[in-house]
PDB file of C-alpha atoms in Angstrom:
ATOM      1  CA  MET R 233      39.232 128.762 122.136  1.00  0.00           C
ATOM      2  CA  LYS R 234      41.110 125.747 123.441  1.00  0.00           C
ATOM      3  CA  PHE R 235      44.600 124.930 122.117  1.00  0.00           C
ATOM      4  CA  ILE R 236      45.531 121.240 122.014  1.00  0.00           C
ATOM      5  CA  CYS R 237      48.644 119.467 120.715  1.00  0.00           C
ATOM      6  CA  ILE R 238      48.482 115.804 119.776  1.00  0.00           C
ATOM      7  CA  SER R 239      50.906 113.341 118.249  1.00  0.00           C
ATOM      8  CA  LEU R 240      49.973 111.676 114.961  1.00  0.00           C
ATOM      9  CA  LEU R 241      52.630 109.049 114.259  1.00  0.00           C
ATOM     10  CA  THR R 242      55.945 110.904 114.597  1.00  0.00           C
ATOM     11  CA  CYS R 243      54.916 114.526 114.133  1.00  0.00           C
ATOM     12  CA  LEU R 244      53.144 117.069 116.297  1.00  0.00           C
ATOM     13  CA  ILE R 245      49.943 118.462 114.946  1.00  0.00           C
ATOM     14  CA  CYS R 246      48.295 121.302 116.835  1.00  0.00           C
ATOM     15  CA  LEU R 247      44.558 121.804 117.048  1.00  0.00           C
ATOM     16  CA  ARG R 248      42.503 124.802 117.978  1.00  0.00           C
ATOM     17  CA  ALA R 249      39.325 123.179 119.268  1.00  0.00           C
ATOM     18  CA  GLU R 250      36.042 125.055 119.371  1.00  0.00           C
ATOM     19  CA  SER R 251      32.368 124.201 120.062  1.00  0.00           C
ATOM     20  CA  GLN R 252      30.736 120.814 119.540  1.00  0.00           C
ATOM     21  CA  THR R 253      32.450 117.474 119.128  1.00  0.00           C
ATOM     22  CA  PHE R 254      32.477 114.632 116.651  1.00  0.00           C
ATOM     23  CA  GLY R 255      34.631 111.531 116.654  1.00  0.00           C
ATOM     24  CA  GLU R 256      37.960 111.289 118.358  1.00  0.00           C
ATOM     25  CA  LEU R 257      41.527 111.831 117.273  1.00  0.00           C
ATOM     26  CA  TYR R 258      44.185 109.273 118.057  1.00  0.00           C
ATOM     27  CA  ASP R 259      44.541 110.464 121.660  1.00  0.00           C
ATOM     28  CA  GLY R 260      40.805 110.918 122.275  1.00  0.00           C
ATOM     29  CA  THR R 261      40.662 114.648 121.503  1.00  0.00           C
ATOM     30  CA  ALA R 262      37.247 115.564 120.109  1.00  0.00           C
ATOM     31  CA  ILE R 263      37.027 116.969 116.579  1.00  0.00           C
ATOM     32  CA  ASP R 264      34.489 119.250 114.909  1.00  0.00           C
ATOM     33  CA  THR R 265      34.163 121.643 112.005  1.00  0.00           C
ATOM     34  CA  GLY R 266      36.290 124.752 112.334  1.00  0.00           C
ATOM     35  CA  ILE R 267      39.225 122.983 113.963  1.00  0.00           C
ATOM     36  CA  VAL R 268      42.530 124.061 112.417  1.00  0.00           C
ATOM     37  CA  ILE R 269      45.355 121.520 112.253  1.00  0.00           C
ATOM     38  CA  ASN R 270      48.782 123.073 111.777  1.00  0.00           C
ATOM     39  CA  LEU R 271      50.952 120.704 109.757  1.00  0.00           C
ATOM     40  CA  GLY R 272      53.959 121.760 111.797  1.00  0.00           C
ATOM     41  CA  SER R 273      57.276 121.557 110.020  1.00  0.00           C
ATOM     42  CA  LEU R 274      55.976 120.747 106.551  1.00  0.00           C
ATOM     43  CA  SER R 275      58.821 122.406 104.638  1.00  0.00           C
ATOM     44  CA  PHE R 276      59.007 123.514 101.015  1.00  0.00           C
ATOM     45  CA  LYS R 277      62.044 124.714  99.075  1.00  0.00           C
ATOM     46  CA  ALA R 278      62.126 128.506  98.772  1.00  0.00           C
ATOM     47  CA  ASP R 279      59.773 129.771  96.074  1.00  0.00           C
ATOM     48  CA  SER R 280      58.765 126.188  95.267  1.00  0.00           C
ATOM     49  CA  THR R 281      56.137 123.509  95.827  1.00  0.00           C
ATOM     50  CA  LYS R 282      58.805 120.811  96.342  1.00  0.00           C
ATOM     51  CA  LEU R 283      59.062 119.343  99.833  1.00  0.00           C
ATOM     52  CA  ILE R 284      62.587 119.401 101.225  1.00  0.00           C
ATOM     53  CA  ASP R 285      62.895 116.750 103.914  1.00  0.00           C
ATOM     54  CA  PRO R 286      61.756 113.259 104.952  1.00  0.00           C
ATOM     55  CA  GLU R 287      59.899 114.686 107.963  1.00  0.00           C
ATOM     56  CA  SER R 288      57.549 116.465 105.555  1.00  0.00           C
ATOM     57  CA  GLN R 289      56.678 113.120 103.978  1.00  0.00           C
ATOM     58  CA  LEU R 290      55.875 111.716 107.432  1.00  0.00           C
ATOM     59  CA  ILE R 291      53.601 114.684 108.119  1.00  0.00           C
ATOM     60  CA  LEU R 292      51.697 114.129 104.863  1.00  0.00           C
ATOM     61  CA  ASP R 293      51.449 110.417 105.617  1.00  0.00           C
ATOM     62  CA  SER R 294      50.032 111.259 109.054  1.00  0.00           C
ATOM     63  CA  LEU R 295      47.459 113.546 107.465  1.00  0.00           C
ATOM     64  CA  PHE R 296      46.537 110.805 104.987  1.00  0.00           C
ATOM     65  CA  HIS R 297      46.044 108.288 107.828  1.00  0.00           C
ATOM     66  CA  PHE R 298      43.911 110.803 109.738  1.00  0.00           C
ATOM     67  CA  LEU R 299      41.643 111.330 106.706  1.00  0.00           C
ATOM     68  CA  GLU R 300      41.561 107.599 106.022  1.00  0.00           C
ATOM     69  CA  LYS R 301      40.477 106.942 109.609  1.00  0.00           C
ATOM     70  CA  TYR R 302      37.731 109.604 109.391  1.00  0.00           C
ATOM     71  CA  PRO R 303      36.138 109.171 105.926  1.00  0.00           C
ATOM     72  CA  LYS R 304      33.263 111.556 106.764  1.00  0.00           C
ATOM     73  CA  VAL R 305      35.611 114.490 107.374  1.00  0.00           C
ATOM     74  CA  SER R 306      36.176 117.089 104.617  1.00  0.00           C
ATOM     75  CA  VAL R 307      38.999 119.617 104.873  1.00  0.00           C
ATOM     76  CA  GLU R 308      40.326 122.814 103.385  1.00  0.00           C
ATOM     77  CA  ILE R 309      44.085 122.630 102.788  1.00  0.00           C
ATOM     78  CA  ARG R 310      45.315 126.181 103.469  1.00  0.00           C
ATOM     79  CA  GLY R 311      48.623 127.500 102.125  1.00  0.00           C
ATOM     80  CA  HIS R 312      50.286 130.536 103.715  1.00  0.00           C
ATOM     81  CA  THR R 313      53.366 132.683 103.086  1.00  0.00           C
ATOM     82  CA  SER R 314      55.118 135.359 105.102  1.00  0.00           C
ATOM     83  CA  SER R 315      55.072 139.004 104.082  1.00  0.00           C
ATOM     84  CA  GLY R 316      58.825 138.965 103.534  1.00  0.00           C
ATOM     85  CA  PRO R 317      61.603 140.655 105.491  1.00  0.00           C
ATOM     86  CA  PRO R 318      61.040 144.047 107.147  1.00  0.00           C
ATOM     87  CA  GLY R 319      61.347 146.915 104.707  1.00  0.00           C
ATOM     88  CA  GLY R 320      61.001 144.609 101.730  1.00  0.00           C
ATOM     89  CA  THR R 321      58.128 144.564  99.317  1.00  0.00           C
ATOM     90  CA  ILE R 322      55.996 141.549  98.585  1.00  0.00           C
ATOM     91  CA  ASN R 323      54.256 140.726  95.359  1.00  0.00           C
ATOM     92  CA  LEU R 324      50.831 139.717  96.689  1.00  0.00           C
ATOM     93  CA  LEU R 325      49.838 137.966  93.468  1.00  0.00           C
ATOM     94  CA  TYR R 326      53.017 135.875  93.581  1.00  0.00           C
ATOM     95  CA  ALA R 327      52.506 135.064  97.291  1.00  0.00           C
ATOM     96  CA  ASP R 328      48.877 134.108  96.645  1.00  0.00           C
ATOM     97  CA  ASN R 329      49.840 131.882  93.712  1.00  0.00           C
ATOM     98  CA  LEU R 330      52.671 130.206  95.656  1.00  0.00           C
ATOM     99  CA  SER R 331      50.472 129.514  98.692  1.00  0.00           C
ATOM    100  CA  GLN R 332      47.714 128.166  96.408  1.00  0.00           C
ATOM    101  CA  ALA R 333      50.190 125.919  94.560  1.00  0.00           C
ATOM    102  CA  ARG R 334      51.537 124.522  97.838  1.00  0.00           C
ATOM    103  CA  ALA R 335      48.011 123.776  99.071  1.00  0.00           C
ATOM    104  CA  GLU R 336      47.249 122.094  95.736  1.00  0.00           C
ATOM    105  CA  GLU R 337      50.430 120.005  96.053  1.00  0.00           C
ATOM    106  CA  VAL R 338      49.163 118.632  99.379  1.00  0.00           C
ATOM    107  CA  VAL R 339      45.724 117.943  97.846  1.00  0.00           C
ATOM    108  CA  TRP R 340      47.394 116.150  94.920  1.00  0.00           C
ATOM    109  CA  TYR R 341      49.377 113.959  97.324  1.00  0.00           C
ATOM    110  CA  LEU R 342      46.281 113.007  99.327  1.00  0.00           C
ATOM    111  CA  GLU R 343      44.282 112.250  96.169  1.00  0.00           C
ATOM    112  CA  SER R 344      47.148 110.124  94.838  1.00  0.00           C
ATOM    113  CA  ARG R 345      46.917 108.048  98.035  1.00  0.00           C
ATOM    114  CA  GLY R 346      43.161 107.535  97.589  1.00  0.00           C
ATOM    115  CA  ILE R 347      41.413 110.365  99.440  1.00  0.00           C
ATOM    116  CA  THR R 348      38.484 111.430  97.238  1.00  0.00           C
ATOM    117  CA  SER R 349      38.720 114.907  95.747  1.00  0.00           C
ATOM    118  CA  GLY R 350      35.255 115.854  97.013  1.00  0.00           C
ATOM    119  CA  ARG R 351      36.628 115.874 100.563  1.00  0.00           C
ATOM    120  CA  LEU R 352      39.500 118.240  99.794  1.00  0.00           C
ATOM    121  CA  THR R 353      39.710 121.881  98.783  1.00  0.00           C
ATOM    122  CA  ALA R 354      42.857 123.975  98.357  1.00  0.00           C
ATOM    123  CA  LYS R 355      43.050 127.657  99.254  1.00  0.00           C
ATOM    124  CA  GLY R 356      46.061 129.960  99.167  1.00  0.00           C
ATOM    125  CA  TYR R 357      45.950 132.836 101.646  1.00  0.00           C
ATOM    126  CA  GLY R 358      49.346 134.353 100.873  1.00  0.00           C
ATOM    127  CA  PRO R 359      50.530 136.496 103.826  1.00  0.00           C
ATOM    128  CA  ARG R 360      47.020 137.405 105.044  1.00  0.00           C
ATOM    129  CA  LYS R 361      46.742 135.054 108.049  1.00  0.00           C
ATOM    130  CA  PRO R 362      50.033 135.298 109.974  1.00  0.00           C
ATOM    131  CA  VAL R 363      50.498 133.343 113.200  1.00  0.00           C
ATOM    132  CA  SER R 364      53.684 135.161 114.189  1.00  0.00           C
ATOM    133  CA  SER R 365      55.521 138.433 113.609  1.00  0.00           C
ATOM    134  CA  ASN R 366      57.120 138.913 110.201  1.00  0.00           C
ATOM    135  CA  LEU R 367      59.728 141.224 111.777  1.00  0.00           C
ATOM    136  CA  ILE R 368      62.074 138.333 112.617  1.00  0.00           C
ATOM    137  CA  ALA R 369      63.195 135.342 110.554  1.00  0.00           C
ATOM    138  CA  GLU R 370      61.724 132.814 113.020  1.00  0.00           C
ATOM    139  CA  GLY R 371      58.315 134.470 112.785  1.00  0.00           C
ATOM    140  CA  ARG R 372      58.424 134.537 108.984  1.00  0.00           C
ATOM    141  CA  LYS R 373      59.278 130.826 108.968  1.00  0.00           C
ATOM    142  CA  LYS R 374      56.232 130.098 111.168  1.00  0.00           C
ATOM    143  CA  ASN R 375      54.031 132.059 108.778  1.00  0.00           C
ATOM    144  CA  GLN R 376      55.233 130.021 105.781  1.00  0.00           C
ATOM    145  CA  ARG R 377      53.046 127.022 106.473  1.00  0.00           C
ATOM    146  CA  VAL R 378      50.286 124.713 105.354  1.00  0.00           C
ATOM    147  CA  ASP R 379      47.434 123.898 107.700  1.00  0.00           C
ATOM    148  CA  ILE R 380      44.050 122.270 107.348  1.00  0.00           C
ATOM    149  CA  ARG R 381      40.631 123.334 108.555  1.00  0.00           C
ATOM    150  CA  ILE R 382      37.908 120.764 109.051  1.00  0.00           C
ATOM    151  CA  THR R 383      35.048 122.091 106.917  1.00  0.00           C
ATOM    152  CA  LYS R 384      32.436 119.364 107.032  1.00  0.00           C
ATOM    153  CA  ILE R 385      31.580 116.164 108.862  1.00  0.00           C
ATOM    154  CA  ASN R 386      28.924 114.135 107.037  1.00  0.00           C
TER     155      ASN R 386
END
């Protein structure tokens, strides 16, 4: 698996590129189904679906422009949470619902800008797909994220 970072407007979006190619991203990086795009510092208020900073708006705008540029690309918007601090307990149903609601918030934003709903699906994974250790605060913050996976290229 190849790990690639590219710049879309003012934010960094990271790609894990696999297998065959289709199209090109803004810097010429090939895209294909299965690629995961981490939306970086897309930040929500604690226990909320509300975005907390202007940088998050720029990230969503970058995602919109990407999907606008590639109208044949369909994506799964994937919400994630951490498993909470060490020694704490997590309500999996709550974490699943929160991650689903955050993914749906991103889908709503993209649809409100004109991306057709048939190209977008929302899925909340709760704490099941961590990218970092939940033992430290920095790792938990990395796990509380939204990313997209390219699911189809027509």
